[in-house]
Coordinates of C-alpha atoms in Angstrom, one line a residue:
X1 CA -59.1 -49.5 -20.5
X2 CA -59.6 -46.5 -23.3
X3 CA -60.3 -44.1 -20.6
X4 CA -57.6 -45.0 -18.4
X5 CA -55.1 -44.8 -21.2
X6 CA -56.7 -41.7 -22.3
X7 CA -56.1 -40.0 -18.6
X8 CA -52.7 -41.4 -18.3
X9 CA -51.8 -40.0 -21.8
X10 CA -53.1 -36.6 -20.4
X11 CA -51.3 -36.6 -17.3
X12 CA -47.8 -37.5 -19.3
X13 CA -48.5 -34.5 -21.4
X14 CA -49.2 -31.9 -18.6
X15 CA -45.6 -33.8 -16.7
X16 CA -44.0 -32.4 -20.0
X17 CA -45.8 -29.3 -20.0
X18 CA -44.3 -28.8 -16.4
X19 CA -40.4 -29.3 -17.4
X20 CA -41.2 -27.3 -20.4
X21 CA -42.4 -24.2 -18.3
X22 CA -39.8 -24.6 -15.7
X23 CA -37.6 -21.4 -15.7
X24 CA -34.0 -22.1 -16.3
X25 CA -32.1 -19.7 -16.9
X26 CA -28.1 -18.6 -16.7
X27 CA -27.1 -14.8 -15.2
X28 CA -23.5 -13.6 -15.8
X29 CA -22.4 -11.0 -13.6
X30 CA -19.4 -9.3 -14.0
X31 CA -17.1 -8.1 -10.6
X32 CA -14.2 -5.8 -10.8
X33 CA -11.7 -4.4 -8.3
X34 CA -9.3 -1.9 -8.4
X35 CA -6.6 -1.5 -5.5
X36 CA -3.7 0.2 -4.3
X37 CA -4.1 3.0 -7.4
X38 CA -2.2 5.2 -5.3
X39 CA -2.9 8.4 -6.8
X40 CA -2.9 7.1 -10.2
X41 CA -5.8 9.2 -11.2
X42 CA -4.8 10.7 -14.2
X43 CA -2.4 8.9 -16.9
X44 CA 0.4 11.6 -15.9
X45 CA 3.1 11.1 -13.5
X46 CA 2.9 14.5 -11.8
X47 CA 6.1 13.3 -9.6
X48 CA 8.4 13.0 -12.6
X49 CA 6.4 14.9 -15.3
X50 CA 5.9 12.0 -17.8
X51 CA 2.7 10.3 -18.9
X52 CA 2.3 7.3 -17.1
X53 CA 0.5 3.7 -18.0
X54 CA -2.1 3.3 -15.3
X55 CA -4.8 5.7 -14.3
X56 CA -8.9 5.7 -13.4
X57 CA -8.9 7.3 -17.0
X58 CA -8.2 4.1 -18.7
X59 CA -9.7 1.8 -16.1
X60 CA -13.3 4.3 -17.1
X61 CA -12.4 2.9 -20.4
X62 CA -12.5 -0.7 -19.5
X63 CA -15.5 -0.1 -17.1
X64 CA -17.4 1.4 -20.1
X65 CA -17.0 -1.4 -22.4
X66 CA -17.9 -3.9 -19.5
X67 CA -20.9 -2.0 -18.9
X68 CA -22.1 -1.9 -22.7
X69 CA -21.6 -5.7 -22.8
X70 CA -23.3 -6.4 -19.3
X71 CA -25.4 -3.6 -18.5
X72 CA -26.2 -3.4 -15.1
X73 CA -24.8 -6.7 -14.1
X74 CA -21.7 -4.9 -13.5
X75 CA -20.2 -4.1 -9.9
X76 CA -17.3 -2.1 -9.4
X77 CA -15.3 -1.9 -6.2
X78 CA -11.7 -0.4 -5.2
X79 CA -9.9 -1.8 -2.4
X80 CA -8.1 1.0 -0.8
X81 CA -4.7 2.6 -0.5
X82 CA -6.0 5.4 -3.4
X83 CA -5.3 8.7 -1.4
X84 CA -1.9 8.7 -1.4
X85 CA 1.1 8.4 -3.9
X86 CA 0.9 11.2 -6.3
X87 CA 0.6 14.8 -5.8
X88 CA -2.5 15.0 -7.3
X89 CA -3.8 13.1 -4.0
X90 CA -2.4 15.1 -1.6
X91 CA -3.2 18.4 -3.2
X92 CA -6.9 17.7 -2.1
X93 CA -6.0 15.8 1.1
X94 CA -4.2 19.0 2.7
X95 CA -4.1 22.0 0.2
X96 CA -7.6 22.5 -1.5
X97 CA -9.9 21.2 1.1
X98 CA -12.9 23.2 0.4
X99 CA -13.5 21.4 -3.2
X100 CA -14.8 17.9 -3.3
X101 CA -12.0 15.5 -3.0
X102 CA -10.9 14.8 -6.9
X103 CA -10.6 11.1 -5.8
X104 CA -14.3 11.2 -4.2
X105 CA -15.6 13.0 -7.4
X106 CA -14.0 10.5 -10.1
X107 CA -15.1 7.2 -8.2
X108 CA -18.5 8.8 -8.4
X109 CA -18.3 9.4 -12.1
X110 CA -17.3 5.8 -12.8
X111 CA -20.1 5.0 -10.6
X112 CA -18.3 2.9 -8.2
X113 CA -20.8 0.2 -6.1
X114 CA -18.6 0.0 -2.6
X115 CA -14.8 0.8 -1.3
X116 CA -12.8 -0.5 1.5
X117 CA -10.4 1.6 3.5
X118 CA -6.5 1.0 3.1
X119 CA -3.8 1.6 5.5
X120 CA -2.6 4.7 3.4
X121 CA -5.8 6.1 3.2
X122 CA -6.1 6.0 7.0
X123 CA -2.6 7.5 7.0
X124 CA -4.0 10.8 5.7
X125 CA -5.8 11.5 9.2
X126 CA -9.2 11.8 10.6
X127 CA -9.9 15.1 8.7
X128 CA -9.0 13.9 5.0
X129 CA -11.0 10.2 5.2
X130 CA -14.0 11.0 7.1
X131 CA -14.5 14.1 4.6
X132 CA -13.4 11.8 1.3
X133 CA -15.7 9.2 2.6
X134 CA -18.8 11.1 3.3
X135 CA -18.0 12.6 0.0
X136 CA -18.3 9.1 -2.0
X137 CA -21.9 8.8 -3.2
X138 CA -21.3 4.7 -2.1
X139 CA -20.7 2.9 0.9
X140 CA -16.9 2.5 2.3
X141 CA -16.8 -0.8 4.1
X142 CA -14.6 -1.8 7.2
X143 CA -15.8 -4.3 9.5
X144 CA -12.7 -4.7 11.6
X145 CA -12.0 -1.0 11.8
X146 CA -14.0 -0.7 15.5
X147 CA -15.2 2.7 17.2
X148 CA -13.6 2.2 20.4
X149 CA -16.7 4.5 21.9
X150 CA -19.7 1.9 20.8
X151 CA -17.9 -1.2 19.9
X152 CA -19.3 -1.2 16.6
X153 CA -17.7 -0.3 13.3
X154 CA -16.9 3.0 12.3
X155 CA -17.2 2.2 8.4
X156 CA -20.4 0.0 7.0
X157 CA -18.8 -3.7 7.7
X158 CA -20.9 -4.8 4.5
X159 CA -23.3 -4.0 1.7
X160 CA -25.7 -6.6 -0.8
X161 CA -26.2 -5.8 -4.3
X162 CA -28.9 -7.3 -5.8
X163 CA -28.6 -8.3 -9.7
X164 CA -31.3 -10.2 -11.5
X165 CA -32.5 -11.7 -8.3
X166 CA -29.0 -12.4 -7.4
X167 CA -27.9 -11.4 -4.0
X168 CA -24.3 -10.6 -3.8
X169 CA -23.1 -9.5 -0.1
X170 CA -19.8 -7.8 -0.3
X171 CA -18.0 -7.7 3.5
X172 CA -14.7 -5.4 3.7
X173 CA -11.8 -5.8 6.0
X174 CA -8.5 -3.8 6.1
X175 CA -4.6 -5.3 7.7
X176 CA -4.9 -4.8 11.5
X177 CA -1.4 -3.8 11.4
X178 CA -2.0 -0.2 11.0
X179 CA -0.9 0.6 14.3
X180 CA 2.4 -0.7 13.7
X181 CA 3.1 1.8 10.9
X182 CA 1.0 5.0 11.9
X183 CA 0.4 7.0 14.9
X184 CA -2.3 6.8 16.8
X185 CA -3.7 10.6 16.0
X186 CA -4.1 9.1 12.5
X187 CA -6.5 6.5 14.1
X188 CA -7.6 7.9 17.2
X189 CA -10.9 6.6 18.6
X190 CA -10.7 3.3 16.6
X191 CA -9.1 -0.1 16.9
X192 CA -8.3 -3.2 14.5
X193 CA -10.0 -6.6 14.7
X194 CA -8.1 -9.8 13.5
X195 CA -9.3 -10.1 9.9
X196 CA -10.4 -14.0 10.5
X197 CA -12.1 -13.1 13.9
X198 CA -13.7 -10.3 12.5
X199 CA -14.7 -12.3 8.9
X200 CA -16.1 -15.4 11.2
X201 CA -18.5 -13.2 13.2
X202 CA -20.0 -11.1 10.2
X203 CA -20.1 -14.1 7.3
X204 CA -22.4 -15.6 10.4
X205 CA -24.2 -12.4 10.6
X206 CA -24.5 -12.1 6.9
X207 CA -25.7 -15.2 5.9
X208 CA -28.8 -15.4 9.2
X209 CA -29.9 -12.0 8.3
X210 CA -29.4 -11.3 4.2
X211 CA -29.3 -15.2 3.1
X212 CA -27.0 -13.9 -0.1
X213 CA -26.5 -16.0 -3.1
X214 CA -23.0 -14.9 -3.3
X215 CA -20.2 -13.7 -0.7
X216 CA -17.7 -11.5 -1.4
X217 CA -14.7 -10.6 0.5
X218 CA -13.3 -7.2 -0.3
X219 CA -9.9 -7.2 1.9
X220 CA -7.0 -5.1 2.1
X221 CA -4.8 -7.3 2.7
X222 CA -2.3 -10.0 1.0
X223 CA -2.2 -13.5 1.3
X224 CA 0.8 -14.6 3.2
X225 CA -0.6 -14.6 6.7
X226 CA 2.9 -12.8 8.0
X227 CA 2.8 -11.9 11.5
X228 CA 3.9 -8.2 12.9
X229 CA 3.5 -6.7 16.0
X230 CA 2.1 -10.3 16.7
X231 CA -1.1 -9.5 14.4
X232 CA -1.3 -11.3 11.4
X233 CA -0.8 -8.4 8.7
X234 CA -1.9 -10.1 5.2
X235 CA -4.6 -12.5 6.2
X236 CA -6.9 -12.7 2.9
X237 CA -6.0 -16.4 2.1
X238 CA -6.6 -17.8 5.7
X239 CA -10.1 -16.0 6.1
X240 CA -10.8 -17.9 2.4
X241 CA -9.8 -21.1 3.4
X242 CA -10.9 -21.4 7.3
X243 CA -14.1 -19.5 7.1
X244 CA -16.9 -20.7 5.4
X245 CA -18.9 -19.4 2.6
X246 CA -17.0 -16.8 0.8
X247 CA -16.7 -17.3 -3.1
X248 CA -14.6 -14.7 -4.2
X249 CA -11.5 -12.7 -2.0
X250 CA -10.6 -9.7 -3.7
X251 CA -7.2 -8.6 -2.4
X252 CA -5.1 -5.5 -2.0
X253 CA -1.9 -4.3 -0.1
X254 CA 0.7 -6.2 -1.0
X255 CA 1.4 -5.0 -4.7
X256 CA 1.6 -8.2 -5.9
X257 CA -0.5 -9.8 -9.0
X258 CA -2.4 -12.6 -8.2
X259 CA -5.3 -14.8 -9.3
X260 CA -5.8 -18.4 -8.3
X261 CA -8.4 -21.0 -6.4
X262 CA -7.9 -22.6 -3.1
X263 CA -10.2 -24.8 -1.3
X264 CA -11.8 -23.7 2.1
X265 CA -12.0 -25.8 5.2
X266 CA -15.4 -27.5 3.4
X267 CA -13.9 -28.1 0.3
X268 CA -15.7 -25.6 -1.5
X269 CA -13.5 -23.2 -4.4
X270 CA -12.5 -20.2 -3.6
X271 CA -11.1 -17.2 -6.2
X272 CA -8.4 -15.3 -5.0
X273 CA -7.4 -12.2 -6.9
X274 CA -5.1 -9.3 -6.5
X275 CA -4.4 -6.4 -9.1
X276 CA -1.5 -5.0 -7.6
X277 CA -1.5 -1.1 -7.9
X278 CA -1.4 1.8 -9.7
X279 CA -4.3 1.2 -11.6
X280 CA -2.1 -0.8 -14.2
X281 CA -4.7 -3.5 -14.1
X282 CA -7.6 -4.7 -13.0
X283 CA -9.7 -7.7 -11.1
X284 CA -12.0 -9.2 -13.8
X285 CA -14.3 -11.6 -12.3
X286 CA -17.1 -13.3 -14.0
X287 CA -19.7 -14.9 -11.9
X288 CA -22.2 -17.3 -13.8
X289 CA -25.1 -18.2 -12.0
X290 CA -27.8 -21.3 -13.0
X291 CA -31.4 -20.8 -11.7
X292 CA -34.4 -22.7 -12.2
X293 CA -37.6 -21.9 -10.8
X294 CA -36.2 -19.2 -8.5
X295 CA -33.6 -21.6 -6.7
X296 CA -30.0 -21.9 -7.9
X297 CA -28.5 -25.0 -9.4
X298 CA -24.8 -23.9 -9.9
X299 CA -22.6 -21.1 -9.8
X300 CA -19.1 -20.7 -11.4
X301 CA -16.7 -17.9 -11.0
X302 CA -13.8 -17.3 -13.3
X303 CA -11.4 -14.5 -13.1
X304 CA -8.5 -12.8 -14.8
X305 CA -6.0 -9.7 -14.3
X306 CA -6.8 -7.5 -16.8
X307 CA -4.1 -5.3 -18.3
X308 CA -5.4 -1.6 -18.9
X309 CA -1.7 -0.3 -19.6
X310 CA -2.6 -0.2 -23.3
X311 CA -5.9 1.0 -23.2
X312 CA -7.0 4.9 -24.7
X313 CA -8.0 7.2 -21.9
X314 CA -11.5 8.2 -21.5
X315 CA -11.5 11.4 -23.2
X316 CA -14.7 12.3 -21.6
X317 CA -13.3 11.6 -18.0
X318 CA -10.4 14.0 -18.8
X319 CA -12.5 17.0 -19.9
X320 CA -14.6 16.3 -16.7
X321 CA -11.5 16.8 -14.5
X322 CA -9.6 19.0 -16.5
X323 CA -9.8 21.6 -13.8
X324 CA -8.6 19.7 -11.1
X325 CA -5.4 18.3 -13.8
X326 CA -4.8 21.9 -14.3
X327 CA -4.7 22.8 -10.3
X328 CA -2.3 20.0 -9.7
X329 CA -0.1 21.3 -12.4
X330 CA 0.1 24.5 -11.3
X331 CA 0.7 22.9 -7.6
X332 CA 3.7 20.9 -8.7
X333 CA 5.1 23.4 -10.9
X334 CA 5.8 26.0 -7.9
X335 CA 9.7 26.2 -7.4
X336 CA 11.0 25.8 -3.4
X337 CA 14.6 26.3 -4.0
X338 CA 17.6 24.9 -6.0
X339 CA 19.9 22.2 -6.2
X340 CA 23.7 22.2 -7.2
X341 CA 24.1 18.9 -8.5
X342 CA 21.6 15.4 -9.6
X343 CA 21.5 13.1 -6.7
X344 CA 19.7 9.4 -6.8
X345 CA 18.6 6.8 -4.4
X346 CA 21.0 4.0 -6.5
X347 CA 23.8 5.5 -5.0
X348 CA 22.2 4.8 -1.1
X349 CA 22.5 1.0 -1.7
X350 CA 26.5 1.0 -1.5
X351 CA 27.3 3.4 0.7
X352 CA 27.0 7.3 2.2
X353 CA 24.9 8.9 -0.5
X354 CA 24.0 12.5 -1.1
X355 CA 20.5 11.5 -1.4
X356 CA 20.0 9.9 1.8
X357 CA 22.5 12.1 3.1
X358 CA 20.4 15.0 2.2
X359 CA 17.3 13.8 4.2
X360 CA 19.5 13.0 7.2
X361 CA 20.9 16.7 7.6
X362 CA 17.5 17.9 6.9
X363 CA 16.3 15.9 9.9
X364 CA 18.7 16.9 12.4
X365 CA 18.4 20.3 11.6
X366 CA 14.9 20.4 12.1
X367 CA 14.8 18.1 15.0
X368 CA 18.3 18.9 16.5
X369 CA 18.4 15.3 17.4
X370 CA 21.8 13.4 18.0
X371 CA 21.5 11.1 15.2
X372 CA 19.0 10.5 12.3
X373 CA 17.8 6.8 10.7
X374 CA 16.5 7.3 7.2
X375 CA 16.2 4.8 4.3
X376 CA 15.3 5.4 0.5
X377 CA 11.9 5.2 0.5
X378 CA 11.6 4.7 -3.4
X379 CA 13.9 2.2 -5.3
X380 CA 15.0 4.5 -7.9
X381 CA 14.4 8.4 -7.6
X382 CA 16.2 10.9 -8.9
X383 CA 16.5 15.0 -8.6
X384 CA 18.2 16.9 -11.4
X385 CA 20.9 19.7 -10.6
X386 CA 18.9 22.9 -11.2
X387 CA 15.9 24.0 -9.9
X388 CA 13.5 22.5 -7.0
X389 CA 9.9 22.5 -7.8
X390 CA 7.4 21.0 -5.5
X391 CA 6.9 17.7 -7.7
X392 CA 10.7 16.8 -6.4
X393 CA 9.7 16.9 -3.0
X394 CA 7.3 13.7 -3.6
X395 CA 10.9 12.1 -5.1
X396 CA 12.7 13.3 -2.3
X397 CA 10.2 11.7 0.1
X398 CA 7.7 9.4 -0.8
X399 CA 5.3 9.1 1.9
X400 CA 3.3 11.4 4.4
X401 CA 5.3 10.3 7.8
X402 CA 5.8 12.5 10.6
X403 CA 8.5 13.2 12.3
X404 CA 9.7 11.9 15.5
X405 CA 12.6 12.7 17.7
X406 CA 13.1 9.3 20.1
X407 CA 15.2 8.6 23.2
X408 CA 17.2 5.4 22.5
X409 CA 20.2 4.1 24.0
X410 CA 23.4 3.5 22.2
X411 CA 22.8 -0.2 22.8
X412 CA 19.5 -0.1 20.8
X413 CA 21.1 2.0 18.1
X414 CA 23.7 -0.7 17.7
X415 CA 21.1 -3.6 17.5
X416 CA 18.7 -1.2 15.1
X417 CA 21.6 -0.9 12.9
X418 CA 22.6 -4.7 12.9
X419 CA 18.9 -5.6 11.8
X420 CA 18.7 -3.1 9.1
X421 CA 22.2 -3.8 7.4
X422 CA 21.0 -7.8 7.9
X423 CA 18.2 -7.1 5.8
X424 CA 19.9 -4.8 3.7
X425 CA 23.7 -6.7 2.7
X426 CA 24.4 -10.3 1.7
X427 CA 27.0 -12.2 4.1
X428 CA 29.9 -12.7 2.0
X429 CA 31.9 -15.3 1.8
X430 CA 34.1 -14.4 -0.8
X431 CA 35.5 -11.8 -3.0
X432 CA 32.9 -12.7 -5.7
X433 CA 29.6 -12.8 -3.7
X434 CA 26.9 -9.9 -3.8
X435 CA 27.2 -7.5 -1.5
X436 CA 23.5 -6.8 -1.4
X437 CA 20.7 -9.7 -0.3
X438 CA 19.3 -10.6 -3.4
X439 CA 16.8 -13.0 -5.0
X440 CA 17.2 -14.7 -8.0
X441 CA 14.5 -13.1 -9.7
X442 CA 12.0 -10.0 -8.9
X443 CA 9.9 -11.6 -6.0
X444 CA 8.2 -7.8 -5.4
X445 CA 11.2 -5.4 -4.6
X446 CA 12.9 -5.7 -7.6
X447 CA 15.8 -8.2 -7.0
X448 CA 16.3 -7.4 -3.6
X449 CA 14.8 -9.8 -1.2
X450 CA 13.6 -6.9 1.3
X451 CA 12.4 -3.7 0.7
X452 CA 14.7 -0.9 0.6
X453 CA 12.5 1.5 2.6
X454 CA 13.6 -0.7 5.7
X455 CA 17.6 -0.1 4.3
X456 CA 18.2 2.3 7.7
X457 CA 21.5 3.9 7.7
X458 CA 22.6 6.8 10.3
X459 CA 24.2 10.1 10.9
X460 CA 25.6 11.6 13.5
X461 CA 27.7 8.6 14.4
X462 CA 30.6 7.5 12.8
X463 CA 30.7 3.3 12.0
X464 CA 31.4 0.6 9.7
X465 CA 29.5 -2.6 8.3
X466 CA 31.3 -5.7 7.9
X467 CA 29.8 -7.9 5.2
X468 CA 31.8 -10.6 6.0
X469 CA 30.3 -10.6 9.5
X470 CA 26.3 -11.9 10.7
X471 CA 23.9 -9.9 12.1
X472 CA 25.1 -8.8 15.9
X473 CA 29.0 -8.8 14.6
X474 CA 28.7 -6.4 11.3
X475 CA 28.1 -3.0 13.1
X476 CA 31.4 -1.3 14.9
X477 CA 30.6 2.6 15.8
X478 CA 33.2 4.5 16.8
X479 CA 32.2 7.9 17.9
X480 CA 29.7 10.5 17.2
X481 CA 30.4 12.6 14.3
X482 CA 31.9 15.2 16.4
X483 CA 34.5 12.8 17.6
X484 CA 32.7 12.2 20.9
X485 CA 33.2 9.0 22.1
X486 CA 29.9 6.4 21.4
X487 CA 28.7 5.1 24.8
X488 CA 26.7 2.0 24.7
X489 CA 24.9 2.2 27.8
X490 CA 24.0 6.1 27.1
X491 CA 20.7 7.6 25.7
X492 CA 20.6 9.8 22.9
X493 CA 18.2 11.6 20.7
X494 CA 17.5 10.1 17.4
X495 CA 15.4 11.4 14.4
X496 CA 13.3 8.9 12.8
X497 CA 10.1 8.9 10.5
X498 CA 7.1 7.8 12.3
X499 CA 6.4 4.9 10.2
X500 CA 9.6 3.3 11.8
X501 CA 9.0 5.1 15.0
X502 CA 5.9 3.3 15.4
X503 CA 7.7 0.0 14.9
X504 CA 7.2 -0.4 11.1
X505 CA 9.8 -2.7 9.8
X506 CA 10.3 -4.1 13.4
X507 CA 13.8 -2.1 13.5
X508 CA 13.0 -0.6 16.6
X509 CA 11.4 -3.7 18.2
X510 CA 13.0 -7.0 16.7
X511 CA 16.2 -4.7 15.8
X512 CA 16.6 -2.4 19.4
X513 CA 14.5 -4.9 21.3
X514 CA 12.1 -2.1 22.6
X515 CA 9.1 -3.3 23.7
X516 CA 6.0 -2.2 21.3
X517 CA 4.2 -0.7 23.9
X518 CA 7.1 0.7 24.9
X519 CA 7.5 3.1 21.7
X520 CA 5.2 5.8 22.6
X521 CA 7.2 6.7 25.6
X522 CA 10.1 6.7 23.8
X523 CA 8.8 9.8 21.2
X524 CA 9.9 13.5 22.7
X525 CA 8.8 15.2 19.7
X526 CA 6.4 14.8 16.9
X527 CA 5.8 17.4 14.1
X528 CA 2.0 18.1 13.5
X529 CA 2.4 17.8 9.9
X530 CA 4.3 14.9 7.6
X531 CA 7.8 15.4 7.1
X532 CA 7.7 16.5 3.4
X533 CA 6.1 20.1 4.2
X534 CA 8.8 20.6 6.7
X535 CA 11.6 19.3 4.0
X536 CA 10.0 22.0 1.6
X537 CA 10.0 24.7 4.1
X538 CA 13.7 24.0 5.0
X539 CA 14.5 24.1 1.3
X540 CA 12.5 27.3 1.2
X541 CA 14.8 28.9 4.0
X542 CA 18.5 27.5 2.5
X543 CA 17.7 28.4 -1.0
X544 CA 20.0 26.3 -2.7
X545 CA 21.3 22.8 -1.3
X546 CA 24.5 21.5 -1.7
X547 CA 24.0 17.8 -1.0
X548 CA 27.0 15.3 -0.6
X549 CA 27.7 12.5 1.3
X550 CA 28.5 13.0 4.8
X551 CA 30.8 9.8 4.7
X552 CA 29.5 8.7 8.5
X553 CA 30.0 5.2 7.4
X554 CA 31.6 2.6 5.0
X555 CA 31.0 -1.3 4.0
X556 CA 34.6 -3.0 5.0
X557 CA 36.5 -5.0 3.4
X558 CA 37.3 -2.0 0.9
X559 CA 38.7 -5.0 -1.4
X560 CA 35.8 -6.8 -1.4
X561 CA 33.1 -4.2 -1.5
X562 CA 34.0 -2.5 -4.7
X563 CA 34.0 -4.8 -7.1
X564 CA 30.8 -6.2 -5.6
X565 CA 29.1 -3.1 -5.5
X566 CA 29.8 -2.5 -9.2
X567 CA 28.7 -6.0 -9.8
X568 CA 25.1 -5.5 -8.2
X569 CA 24.7 -1.9 -9.3
X570 CA 24.9 -3.3 -13.1
X571 CA 22.5 -5.8 -11.8
X572 CA 20.3 -3.7 -10.2
X573 CA 20.2 -0.7 -12.9
X574 CA 21.5 -1.4 -16.1
X575 CA 19.6 -4.2 -17.4

C-alpha cells in the first residue's frame, strides 16, 4: 500500500509537471492597410499648392511607431488606387519614365509587405502599371485579374506570411467592373472575374495547400453589393459573408470609412474595415493568437481606423524623396497660358457655367463633334484669373480619361440627358423644394445624393430642363446651337470622355438605352493620350482663355429655380 501510494504520488507530480511545461503563449500581430491614396505621397497638394493633411509621409510616422512597439509582427498592405490623383503620380507615370517610379520607391522605403491592384491603377495603362509592379519589392496581388492567354492570374493571387509561427494568407481581389469605366487598351489581354466566384476557388486552394491560421482579404471594392453592367462592383461584404474562412477583409474603392464585424455563412466573425482615401486614415487591426504546444486555441481580431492626419511628417522620408518633390514642383509650376476670369465648378450645379462650358468648347474644338457631354469631375474646383500653370490642369480635369467621339441618335441623346438630370435634380413640387437631389446628411458625396461626376450637361444643342417633371419628361431640345432643327431620329457625333464612353455611370446604357456590347462600335475616334494632355495643348495654342457660359441650356420654371438655386448653393458651399 505504501509503495502503491508512492507510485501514485509520482504519477501525480509528473502530471503537474506536464501542465506546467505545456507552452501556452499569446502572439500579437498588427495588420495595417492604406487604400485609395490617390497620389497623396507628400504632405502637400501640388494641385492647389497648399499643405494637405494626409500623405505617405505621415503614414511612415505611424508605421514606424508600430514597428518599434511590435517589431517584425507588423504587416503593411496597400489596397490600390495609388497611381492616380496628384501631379506627382502623373509625372512619374508619363513624364519621367526612366527613373524608378516614385510610388514604388516610397512603398519599398516603407517596407510594404503586399499591394493590391485598383481600377485607377489599371487606368494608367499597361506600360505604367507593369513597370511599377516590377519595381515594387513585394507582391502586387490580383487573383481575379486573369491573363486571357494562360487563363491564370496576371498578378500573384495571394501571399502567405509567417510571424512567430502564425501563418497568415492574404488574397487580393479587384472590383470586376473595370471594363465599365476603362477602354480595353488599358487592360488589353486581361479579363476580370467575379469576386465571390474567384474568392471561393482560391480560399479552397489556400486552405488545402497552405493551411493558414488566418485568412485575410485585400479587396479593392466596397461592401455594397451593387450591380454595374450586370457585375457586382462592390462585392467585399458578399465574399466575407458567403465564402467561409476569412477572418479579416480589408476594403477600398468607395472612399467610405467603415469598421464593423459581420457573421459569415458558418456563423464565424469577420472584420470588415476600410480606411477611405488620401492617406488620412489607416486601417489598424490587432490580431491576437493564443497557442499551446503549437496548436492554436483562440484567435481574436479587433480593428480601428487610426487618424494619421495630425501626426508629424517623417522628416527622414521627406529628405529621402526631396529630389522627387522638387521635380514635381518644377513640373506643376510650368506656365501654359492665362485666363481672364476665375472659374469654379460651384456654378455648374445651377445652370450653364463658364467652367464646364470651357471643357465643352475645348472638347468640341478637339473633336469637331456636333455635341459635347461633360460633368464636373471635382465637387468644388476653381481656377483663378491670371496665369494658368500645369497644376491648374488637374483642377480643370481630374482624371486620366481619353476623349472619344461617338455616334448617337437624337433620341439616345435625349435619354442620356434625362437620366443625368434625374440623378442631378429634385422633382420640385413647390417653390420651397430643393432644386438639387440631396440627402439629409453627407452620405459620401457631400449632401448630394449622387456623385457630381455623373451630372452631364450638353453643349452644341439648345434645351431646357423642367425640374417639375419626372425623368423622361424633363428635357426639351429645341435645336442645335446654330439653329438647325434637332431630329430625334438623326445620328449625331458626340464628344465624351472614355469613362462615359465605356458605360461609366450607366448614362449611355440605362439612360440612352444602348446595349453595353454595342458601345465600342459607336466609337469613331479616340485620342491616344489622356484628355488633360489635349486640353493643355489646346490652351497653349489659344494662349489666353476668356471663358463664359455658352447658355445652351437652362432650368425651368425660372420663378421656382432661381430662389431654390440660391438656397441650395448656400447649403452646399457656405457651411
